[in-house]
mmCIF file of C-alpha atoms and ligand atoms in Angstrom:
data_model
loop_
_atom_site.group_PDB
_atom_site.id
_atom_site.type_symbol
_atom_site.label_atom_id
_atom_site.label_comp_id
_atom_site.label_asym_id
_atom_site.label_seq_id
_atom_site.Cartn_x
_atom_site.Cartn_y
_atom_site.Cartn_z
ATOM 1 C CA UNK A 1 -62.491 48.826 -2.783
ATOM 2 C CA UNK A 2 -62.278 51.327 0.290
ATOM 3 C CA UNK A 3 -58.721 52.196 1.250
ATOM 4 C CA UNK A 4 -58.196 52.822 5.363
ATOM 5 C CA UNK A 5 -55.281 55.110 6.530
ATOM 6 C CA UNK A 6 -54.632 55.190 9.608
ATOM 7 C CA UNK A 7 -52.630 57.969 10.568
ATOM 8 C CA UNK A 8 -50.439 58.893 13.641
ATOM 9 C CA UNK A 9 -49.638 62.623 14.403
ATOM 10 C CA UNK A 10 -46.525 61.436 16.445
ATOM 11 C CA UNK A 11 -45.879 64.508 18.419
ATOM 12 C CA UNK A 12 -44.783 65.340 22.099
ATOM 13 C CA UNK A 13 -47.105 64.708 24.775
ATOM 14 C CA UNK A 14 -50.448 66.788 24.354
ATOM 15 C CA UNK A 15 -48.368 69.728 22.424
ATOM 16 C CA UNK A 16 -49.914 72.938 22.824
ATOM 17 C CA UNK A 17 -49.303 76.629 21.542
ATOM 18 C CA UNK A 18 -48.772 78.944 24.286
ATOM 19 C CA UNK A 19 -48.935 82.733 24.112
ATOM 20 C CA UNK A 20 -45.420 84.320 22.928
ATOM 21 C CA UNK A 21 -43.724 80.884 22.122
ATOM 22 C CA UNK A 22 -43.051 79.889 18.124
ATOM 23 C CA UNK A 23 -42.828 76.179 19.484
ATOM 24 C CA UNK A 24 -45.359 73.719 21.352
ATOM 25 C CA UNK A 25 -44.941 72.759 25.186
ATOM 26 C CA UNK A 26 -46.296 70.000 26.231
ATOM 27 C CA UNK A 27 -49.363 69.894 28.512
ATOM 28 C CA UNK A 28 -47.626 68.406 31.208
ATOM 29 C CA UNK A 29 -45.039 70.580 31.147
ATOM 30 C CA UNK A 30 -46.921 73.731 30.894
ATOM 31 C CA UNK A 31 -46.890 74.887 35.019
ATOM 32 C CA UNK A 32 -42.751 74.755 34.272
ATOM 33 C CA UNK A 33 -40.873 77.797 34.844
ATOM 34 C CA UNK A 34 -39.558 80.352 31.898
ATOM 35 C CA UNK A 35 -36.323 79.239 31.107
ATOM 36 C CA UNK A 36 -38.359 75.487 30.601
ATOM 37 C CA UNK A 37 -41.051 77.207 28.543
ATOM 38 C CA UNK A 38 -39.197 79.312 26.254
ATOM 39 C CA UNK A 39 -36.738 75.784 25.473
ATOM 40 C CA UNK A 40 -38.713 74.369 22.248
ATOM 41 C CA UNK A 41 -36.305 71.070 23.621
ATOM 42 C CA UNK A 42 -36.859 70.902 27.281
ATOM 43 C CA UNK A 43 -40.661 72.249 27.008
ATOM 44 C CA UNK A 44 -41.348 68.811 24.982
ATOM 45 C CA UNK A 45 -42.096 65.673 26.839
ATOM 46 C CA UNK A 46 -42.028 61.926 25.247
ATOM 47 C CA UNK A 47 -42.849 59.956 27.829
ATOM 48 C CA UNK A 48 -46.615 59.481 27.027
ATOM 49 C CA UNK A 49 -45.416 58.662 22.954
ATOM 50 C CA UNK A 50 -43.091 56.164 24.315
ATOM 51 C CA UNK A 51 -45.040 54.272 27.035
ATOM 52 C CA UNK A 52 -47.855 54.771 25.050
ATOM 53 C CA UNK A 53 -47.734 53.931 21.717
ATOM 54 C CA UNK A 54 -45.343 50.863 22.162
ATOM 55 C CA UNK A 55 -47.667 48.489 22.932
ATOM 56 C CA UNK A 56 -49.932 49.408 20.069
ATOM 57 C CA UNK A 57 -46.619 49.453 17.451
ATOM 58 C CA UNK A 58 -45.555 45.766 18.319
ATOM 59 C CA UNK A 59 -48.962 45.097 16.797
ATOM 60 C CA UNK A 60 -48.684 47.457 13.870
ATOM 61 C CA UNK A 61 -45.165 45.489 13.340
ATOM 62 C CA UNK A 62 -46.771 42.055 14.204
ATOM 63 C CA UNK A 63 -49.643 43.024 11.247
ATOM 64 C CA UNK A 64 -47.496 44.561 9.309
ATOM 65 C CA UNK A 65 -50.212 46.994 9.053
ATOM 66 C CA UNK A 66 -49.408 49.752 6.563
ATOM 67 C CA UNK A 67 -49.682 53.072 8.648
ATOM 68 C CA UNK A 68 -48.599 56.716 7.876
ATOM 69 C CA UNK A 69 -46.623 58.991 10.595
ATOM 70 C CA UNK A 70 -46.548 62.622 10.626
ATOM 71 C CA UNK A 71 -43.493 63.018 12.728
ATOM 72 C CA UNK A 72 -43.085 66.137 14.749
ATOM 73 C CA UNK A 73 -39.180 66.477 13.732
ATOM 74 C CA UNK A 74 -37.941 67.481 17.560
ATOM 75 C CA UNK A 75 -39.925 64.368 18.772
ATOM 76 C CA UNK A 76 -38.381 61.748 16.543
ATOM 77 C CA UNK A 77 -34.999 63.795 17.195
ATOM 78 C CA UNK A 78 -35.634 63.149 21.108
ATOM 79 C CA UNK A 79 -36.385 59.819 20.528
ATOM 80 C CA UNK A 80 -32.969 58.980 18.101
ATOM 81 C CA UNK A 81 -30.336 60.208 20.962
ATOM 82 C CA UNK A 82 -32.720 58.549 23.904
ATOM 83 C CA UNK A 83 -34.643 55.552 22.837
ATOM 84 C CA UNK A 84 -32.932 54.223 20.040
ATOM 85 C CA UNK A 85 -34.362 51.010 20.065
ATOM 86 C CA UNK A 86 -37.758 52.839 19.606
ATOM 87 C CA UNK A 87 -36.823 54.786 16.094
ATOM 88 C CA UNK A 88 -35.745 51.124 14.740
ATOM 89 C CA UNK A 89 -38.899 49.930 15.437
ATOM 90 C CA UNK A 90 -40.748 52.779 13.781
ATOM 91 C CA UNK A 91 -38.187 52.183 10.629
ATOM 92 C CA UNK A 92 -40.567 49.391 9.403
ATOM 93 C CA UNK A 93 -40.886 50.088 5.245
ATOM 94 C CA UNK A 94 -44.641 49.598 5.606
ATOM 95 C CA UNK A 95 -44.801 52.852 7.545
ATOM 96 C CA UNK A 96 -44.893 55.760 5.631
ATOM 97 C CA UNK A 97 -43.070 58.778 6.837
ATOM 98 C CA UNK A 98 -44.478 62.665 6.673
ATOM 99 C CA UNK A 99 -44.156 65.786 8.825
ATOM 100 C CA UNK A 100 -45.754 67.755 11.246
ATOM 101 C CA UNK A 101 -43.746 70.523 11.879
ATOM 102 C CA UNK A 102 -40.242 70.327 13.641
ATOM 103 C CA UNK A 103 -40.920 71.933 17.284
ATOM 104 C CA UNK A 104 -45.527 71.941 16.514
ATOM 105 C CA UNK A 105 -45.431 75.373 15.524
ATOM 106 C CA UNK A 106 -49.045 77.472 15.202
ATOM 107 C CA UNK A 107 -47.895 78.910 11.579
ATOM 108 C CA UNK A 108 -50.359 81.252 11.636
ATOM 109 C CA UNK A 109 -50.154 82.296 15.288
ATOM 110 C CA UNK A 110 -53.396 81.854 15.833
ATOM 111 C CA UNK A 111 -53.158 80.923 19.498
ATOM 112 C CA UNK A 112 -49.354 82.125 20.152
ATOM 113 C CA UNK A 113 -49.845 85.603 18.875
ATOM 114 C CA UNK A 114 -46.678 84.701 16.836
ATOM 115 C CA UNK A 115 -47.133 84.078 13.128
ATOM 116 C CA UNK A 116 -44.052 82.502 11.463
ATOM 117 C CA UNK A 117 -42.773 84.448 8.135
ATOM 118 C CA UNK A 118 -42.674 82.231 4.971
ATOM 119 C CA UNK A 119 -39.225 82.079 5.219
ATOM 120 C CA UNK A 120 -38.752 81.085 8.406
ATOM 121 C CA UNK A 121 -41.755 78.508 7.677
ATOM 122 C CA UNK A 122 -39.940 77.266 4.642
ATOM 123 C CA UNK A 123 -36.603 77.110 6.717
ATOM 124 C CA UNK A 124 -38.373 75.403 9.272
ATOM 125 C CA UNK A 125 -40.449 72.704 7.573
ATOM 126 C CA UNK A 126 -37.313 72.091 5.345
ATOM 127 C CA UNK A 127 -34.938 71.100 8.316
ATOM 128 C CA UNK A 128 -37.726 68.876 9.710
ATOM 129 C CA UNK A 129 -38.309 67.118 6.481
ATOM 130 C CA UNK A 130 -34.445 66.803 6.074
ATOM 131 C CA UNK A 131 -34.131 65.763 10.081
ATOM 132 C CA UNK A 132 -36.959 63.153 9.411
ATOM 133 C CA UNK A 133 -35.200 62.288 6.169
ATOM 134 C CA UNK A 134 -32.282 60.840 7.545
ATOM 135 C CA UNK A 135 -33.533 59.558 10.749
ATOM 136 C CA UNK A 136 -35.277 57.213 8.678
ATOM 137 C CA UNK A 137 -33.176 57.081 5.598
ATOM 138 C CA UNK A 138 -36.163 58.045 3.548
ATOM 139 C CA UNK A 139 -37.679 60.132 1.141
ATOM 140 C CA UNK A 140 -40.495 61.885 2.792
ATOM 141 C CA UNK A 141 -43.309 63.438 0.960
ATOM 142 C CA UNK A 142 -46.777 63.953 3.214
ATOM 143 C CA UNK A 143 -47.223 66.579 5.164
ATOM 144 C CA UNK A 144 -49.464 67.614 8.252
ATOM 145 C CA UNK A 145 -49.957 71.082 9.877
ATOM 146 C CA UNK A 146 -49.268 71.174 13.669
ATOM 147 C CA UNK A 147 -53.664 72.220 14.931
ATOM 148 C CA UNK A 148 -54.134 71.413 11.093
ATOM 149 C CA UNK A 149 -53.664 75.174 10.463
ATOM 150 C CA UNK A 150 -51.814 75.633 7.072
ATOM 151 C CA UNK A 151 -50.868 79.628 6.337
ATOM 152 C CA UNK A 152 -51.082 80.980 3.301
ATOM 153 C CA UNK A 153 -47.699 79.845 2.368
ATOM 154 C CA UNK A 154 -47.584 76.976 3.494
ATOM 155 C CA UNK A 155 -49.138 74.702 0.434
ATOM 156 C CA UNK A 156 -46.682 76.598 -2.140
ATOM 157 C CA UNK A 157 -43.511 76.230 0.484
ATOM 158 C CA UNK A 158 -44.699 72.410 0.202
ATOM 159 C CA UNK A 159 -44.573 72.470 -3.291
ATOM 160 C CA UNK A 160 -40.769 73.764 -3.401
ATOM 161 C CA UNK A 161 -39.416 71.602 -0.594
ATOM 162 C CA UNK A 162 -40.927 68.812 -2.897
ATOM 163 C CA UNK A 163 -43.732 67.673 -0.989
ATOM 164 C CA UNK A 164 -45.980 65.588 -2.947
ATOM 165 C CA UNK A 165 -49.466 66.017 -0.794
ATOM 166 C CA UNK A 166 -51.154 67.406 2.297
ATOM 167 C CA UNK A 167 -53.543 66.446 4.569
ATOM 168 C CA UNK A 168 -53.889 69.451 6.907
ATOM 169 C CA UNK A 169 -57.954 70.057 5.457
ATOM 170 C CA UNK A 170 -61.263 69.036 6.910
ATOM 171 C CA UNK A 171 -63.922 67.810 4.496
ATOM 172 C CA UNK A 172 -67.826 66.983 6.078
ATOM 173 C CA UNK A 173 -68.456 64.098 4.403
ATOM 174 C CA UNK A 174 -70.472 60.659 5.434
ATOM 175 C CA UNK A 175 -68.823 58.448 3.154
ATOM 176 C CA UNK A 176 -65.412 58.316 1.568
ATOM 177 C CA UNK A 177 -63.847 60.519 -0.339
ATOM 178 C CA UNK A 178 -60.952 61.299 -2.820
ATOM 179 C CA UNK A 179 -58.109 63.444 -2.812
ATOM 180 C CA UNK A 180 -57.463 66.456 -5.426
ATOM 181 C CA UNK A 181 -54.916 68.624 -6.713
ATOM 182 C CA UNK A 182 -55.040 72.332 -5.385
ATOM 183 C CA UNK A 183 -53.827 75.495 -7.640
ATOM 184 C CA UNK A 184 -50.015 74.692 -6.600
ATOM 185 C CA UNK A 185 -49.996 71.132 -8.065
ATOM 186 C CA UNK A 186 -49.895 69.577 -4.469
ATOM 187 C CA UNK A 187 -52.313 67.119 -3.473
ATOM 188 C CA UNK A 188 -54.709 67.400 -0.685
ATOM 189 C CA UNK A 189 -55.576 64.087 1.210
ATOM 190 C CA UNK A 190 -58.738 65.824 3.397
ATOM 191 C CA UNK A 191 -59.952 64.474 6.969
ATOM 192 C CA UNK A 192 -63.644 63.954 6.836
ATOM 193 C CA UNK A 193 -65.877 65.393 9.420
ATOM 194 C CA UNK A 194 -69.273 63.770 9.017
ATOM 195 C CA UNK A 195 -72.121 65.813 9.052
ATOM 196 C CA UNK A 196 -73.941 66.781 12.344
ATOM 197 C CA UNK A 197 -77.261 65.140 10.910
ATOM 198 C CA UNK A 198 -75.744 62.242 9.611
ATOM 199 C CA UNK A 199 -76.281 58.828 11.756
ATOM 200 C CA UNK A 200 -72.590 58.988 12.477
ATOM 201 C CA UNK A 201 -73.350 62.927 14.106
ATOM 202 C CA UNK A 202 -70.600 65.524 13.929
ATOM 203 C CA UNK A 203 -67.878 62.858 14.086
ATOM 204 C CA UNK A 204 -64.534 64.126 13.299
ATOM 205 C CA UNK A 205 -62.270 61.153 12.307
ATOM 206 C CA UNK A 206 -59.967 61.758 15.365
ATOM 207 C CA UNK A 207 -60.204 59.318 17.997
ATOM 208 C CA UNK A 208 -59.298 62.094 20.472
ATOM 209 C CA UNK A 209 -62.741 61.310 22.499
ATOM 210 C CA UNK A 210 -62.237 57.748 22.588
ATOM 211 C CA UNK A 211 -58.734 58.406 24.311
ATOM 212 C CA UNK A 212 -60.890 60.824 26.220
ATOM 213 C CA UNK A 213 -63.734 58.691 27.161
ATOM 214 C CA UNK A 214 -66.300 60.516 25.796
ATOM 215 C CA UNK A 215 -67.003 58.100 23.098
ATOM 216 C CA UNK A 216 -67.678 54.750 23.500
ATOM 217 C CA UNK A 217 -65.911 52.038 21.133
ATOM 218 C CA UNK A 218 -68.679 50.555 20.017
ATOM 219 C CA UNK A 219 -69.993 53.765 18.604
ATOM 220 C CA UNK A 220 -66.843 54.577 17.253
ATOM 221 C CA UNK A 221 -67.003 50.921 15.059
ATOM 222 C CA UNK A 222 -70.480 51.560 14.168
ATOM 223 C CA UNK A 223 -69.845 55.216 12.835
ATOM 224 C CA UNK A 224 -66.668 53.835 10.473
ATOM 225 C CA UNK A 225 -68.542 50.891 9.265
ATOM 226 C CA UNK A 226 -71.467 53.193 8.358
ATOM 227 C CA UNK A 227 -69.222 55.471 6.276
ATOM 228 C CA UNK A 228 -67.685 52.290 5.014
ATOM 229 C CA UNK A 229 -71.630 51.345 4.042
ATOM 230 C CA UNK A 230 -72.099 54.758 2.672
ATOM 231 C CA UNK A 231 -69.335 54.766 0.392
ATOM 232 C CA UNK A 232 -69.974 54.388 -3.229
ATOM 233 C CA UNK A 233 -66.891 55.374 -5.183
ATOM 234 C CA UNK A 234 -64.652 52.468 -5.820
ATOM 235 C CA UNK A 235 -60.552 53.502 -4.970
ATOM 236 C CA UNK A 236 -61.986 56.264 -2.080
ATOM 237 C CA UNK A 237 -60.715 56.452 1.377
ATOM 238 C CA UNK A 238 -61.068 57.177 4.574
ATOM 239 C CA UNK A 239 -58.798 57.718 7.342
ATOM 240 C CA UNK A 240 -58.593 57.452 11.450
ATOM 241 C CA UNK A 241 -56.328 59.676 12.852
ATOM 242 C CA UNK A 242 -54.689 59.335 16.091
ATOM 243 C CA UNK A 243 -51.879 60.865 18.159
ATOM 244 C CA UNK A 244 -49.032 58.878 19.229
ATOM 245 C CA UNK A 245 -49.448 59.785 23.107
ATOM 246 C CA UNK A 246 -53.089 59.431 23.482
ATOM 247 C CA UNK A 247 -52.936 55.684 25.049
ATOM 248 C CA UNK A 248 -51.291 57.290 27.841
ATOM 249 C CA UNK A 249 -52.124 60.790 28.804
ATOM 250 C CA UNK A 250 -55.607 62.539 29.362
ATOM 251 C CA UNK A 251 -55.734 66.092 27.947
ATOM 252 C CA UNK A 252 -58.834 67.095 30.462
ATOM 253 C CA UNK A 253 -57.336 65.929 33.810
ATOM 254 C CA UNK A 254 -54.022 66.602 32.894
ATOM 255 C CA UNK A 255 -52.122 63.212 34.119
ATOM 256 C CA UNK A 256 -50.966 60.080 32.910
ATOM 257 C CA UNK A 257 -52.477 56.360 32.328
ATOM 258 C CA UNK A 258 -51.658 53.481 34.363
ATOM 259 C CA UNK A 259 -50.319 50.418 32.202
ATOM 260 C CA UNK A 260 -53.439 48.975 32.495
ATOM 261 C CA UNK A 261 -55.341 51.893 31.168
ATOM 262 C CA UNK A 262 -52.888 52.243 28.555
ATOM 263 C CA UNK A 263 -53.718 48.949 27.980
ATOM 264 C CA UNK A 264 -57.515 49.513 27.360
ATOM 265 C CA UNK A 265 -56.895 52.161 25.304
ATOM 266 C CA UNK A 266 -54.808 50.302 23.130
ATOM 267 C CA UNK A 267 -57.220 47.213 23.125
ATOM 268 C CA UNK A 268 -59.496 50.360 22.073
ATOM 269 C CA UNK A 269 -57.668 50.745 18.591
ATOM 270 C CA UNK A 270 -57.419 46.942 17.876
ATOM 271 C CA UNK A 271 -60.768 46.058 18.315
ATOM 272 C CA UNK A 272 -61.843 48.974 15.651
ATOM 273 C CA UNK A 273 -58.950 47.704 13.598
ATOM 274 C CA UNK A 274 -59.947 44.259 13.515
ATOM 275 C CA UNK A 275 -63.775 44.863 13.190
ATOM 276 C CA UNK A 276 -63.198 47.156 10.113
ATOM 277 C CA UNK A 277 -60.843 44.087 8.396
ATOM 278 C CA UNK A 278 -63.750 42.187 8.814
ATOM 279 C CA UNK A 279 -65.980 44.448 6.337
ATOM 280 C CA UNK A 280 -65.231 43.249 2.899
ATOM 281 C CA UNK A 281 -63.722 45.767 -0.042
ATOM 282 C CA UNK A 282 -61.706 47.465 2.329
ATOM 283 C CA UNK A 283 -58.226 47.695 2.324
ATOM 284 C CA UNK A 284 -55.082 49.238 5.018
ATOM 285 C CA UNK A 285 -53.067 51.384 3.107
ATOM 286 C CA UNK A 286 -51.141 55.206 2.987
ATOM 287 C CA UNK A 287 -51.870 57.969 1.375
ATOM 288 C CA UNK A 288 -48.547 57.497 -0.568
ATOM 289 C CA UNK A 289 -49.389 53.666 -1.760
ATOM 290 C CA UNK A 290 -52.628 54.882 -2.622
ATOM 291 C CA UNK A 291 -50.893 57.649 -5.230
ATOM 292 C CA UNK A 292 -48.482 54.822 -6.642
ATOM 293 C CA UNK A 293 -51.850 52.185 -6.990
ATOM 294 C CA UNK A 294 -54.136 55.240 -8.459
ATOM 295 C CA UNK A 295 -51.569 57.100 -10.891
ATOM 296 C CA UNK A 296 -53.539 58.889 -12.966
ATOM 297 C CA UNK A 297 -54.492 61.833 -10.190
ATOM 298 C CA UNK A 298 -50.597 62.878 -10.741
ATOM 299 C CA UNK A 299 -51.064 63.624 -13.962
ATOM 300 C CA UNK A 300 -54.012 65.494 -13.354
HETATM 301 ZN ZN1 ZN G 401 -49.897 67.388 16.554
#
């Protein structure tokens, strides 16, 4: 058996580091004056995550399709105090809850020029995991770095917040693969990137050109069921990563969907989930059920 994760990076619209800022602005936001731009709150906009991604959860709910979230903690925050009705929805038990930082900081600084220290990272990723915690009134044990950029604290401040695994890594691969446990006892749940020679080409498992319309579905199926055919280890996985405000915003032009784009978009996703339920031996699950169905790797 093949397990499938999907996973959402739920995040603010298009969040993006900007030069002298510890938190993301959104894209959309980014022509905004200072006193908007240094605001990690006002800098963030939901609208594409809730317009979005809402036609695409009622069939998640509808499925009951087992998917993981990495909440960005301001995000879900946003959402609590002004679309309640949205974090019920979202508090589904088949949905796993992780985090992805609490206002999409670049921990290293890479592109801000502002590297957090490892306290204020552990301070930070501590009140986002406790923020997500009770929003959902969950335990919350996955993690994902904001740009997947992890600092060199970062897996060990995991580790003493209680974090079980990670999945901040790329790993070329063109089939699935398996998680393992680094030096600090956390797990690592990798993102494959399939190899630029492979059939599927240099595919990383984002659907970020799909959204973008640089992909077309059909290659998109074709590349997942071929890693599905290449896959030889029984209990492996592979996951499709998304972000929650995709369906409605294009990074390029800068500008949001119309409802019927948002639409297609969303069509987009079904059609690649229900093509890949149609391959036998796989399986929808989370990174977390997979841990409590393959035990063993915790004692490891
Ligand atoms: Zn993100």
């Amino acid at each position: 058996m093949i397990y499938i994760f999907l996973c959402v990076d739920f995040d603010r619209d298009a969040a993006f580091p900007v030069i002298g800022h510890k938190h993301a602005v959104s894209k959309p936001r980014q022509a905004e004056i200072q006193d908007i731009l240094t605001d990690p709150e006002k800098s963030a906009e939901i609208q594409g995550s809730i317009e979005g991604f809402d036609q695409i959860l009622s069939f998640f709910i509808q499925k009951k399709l087992p998917t993981v979230f990495y909440f960005e903690a301001r995000t879900i925050d946003l959402i609590s105090k002004r679309h309640p009705e949205f974090l019920e929805r979202l508090n589904q038990t088949f949905f796993e809850k992780g985090v992805h930082g609490y206002d999409h900081e670049d921990l290293i600084g890479e592109e801000t020029g502002m590297p957090l220290e490892s306290q204020e990272e552990f301070n930070l990723i501590k009140k986002a995991k406790e923020r997500i915690e009770e929003l959902f009134s969950t335990e919350v044990t996955g993690f994902r770095a904001p740009y997947m950029r992890l600092s060199e604290n970062t897996l060990k401040t995991l580790m003493d917040l209680g974090f079980v695994y990670d999945s901040s890594i790329y790993q070329e691969s063109d089939k699935a693969i398996n998680p393992y446990s680094d030096e600090h006892g956390m797990i690592e749940f990798p993102v494959i990137k399939t190899p630029k020679e492979s059939l599927m080409k240099g595919m990383y498992t984002y659907l970020w050109p799909l959204f973008e319309g640089k992909r077309e579905i059909n290659e998109i199926v074709n590349n997942y069921i071929q890693l599905i055919h290449n896959s030889t280890e029984d209990n492996s996985y592979i996951s499709i990563n998304l972000h929650s405000w995709h369906f409605a915003y294009n990074v390029e032009q800068n500008c949001y969907f119309s409802q019927k784009e948002i639409r297609k978009n969303t069509d987009f996703l079904i059609k690649l989930i229900t093509k890949l339920e149609e391959v036998e031996g796989i399986h929808f699950s989370t990174p977390k059920l997979w841990l409590e169905e393959n035990e063993l790797l915790r004692t490891m």
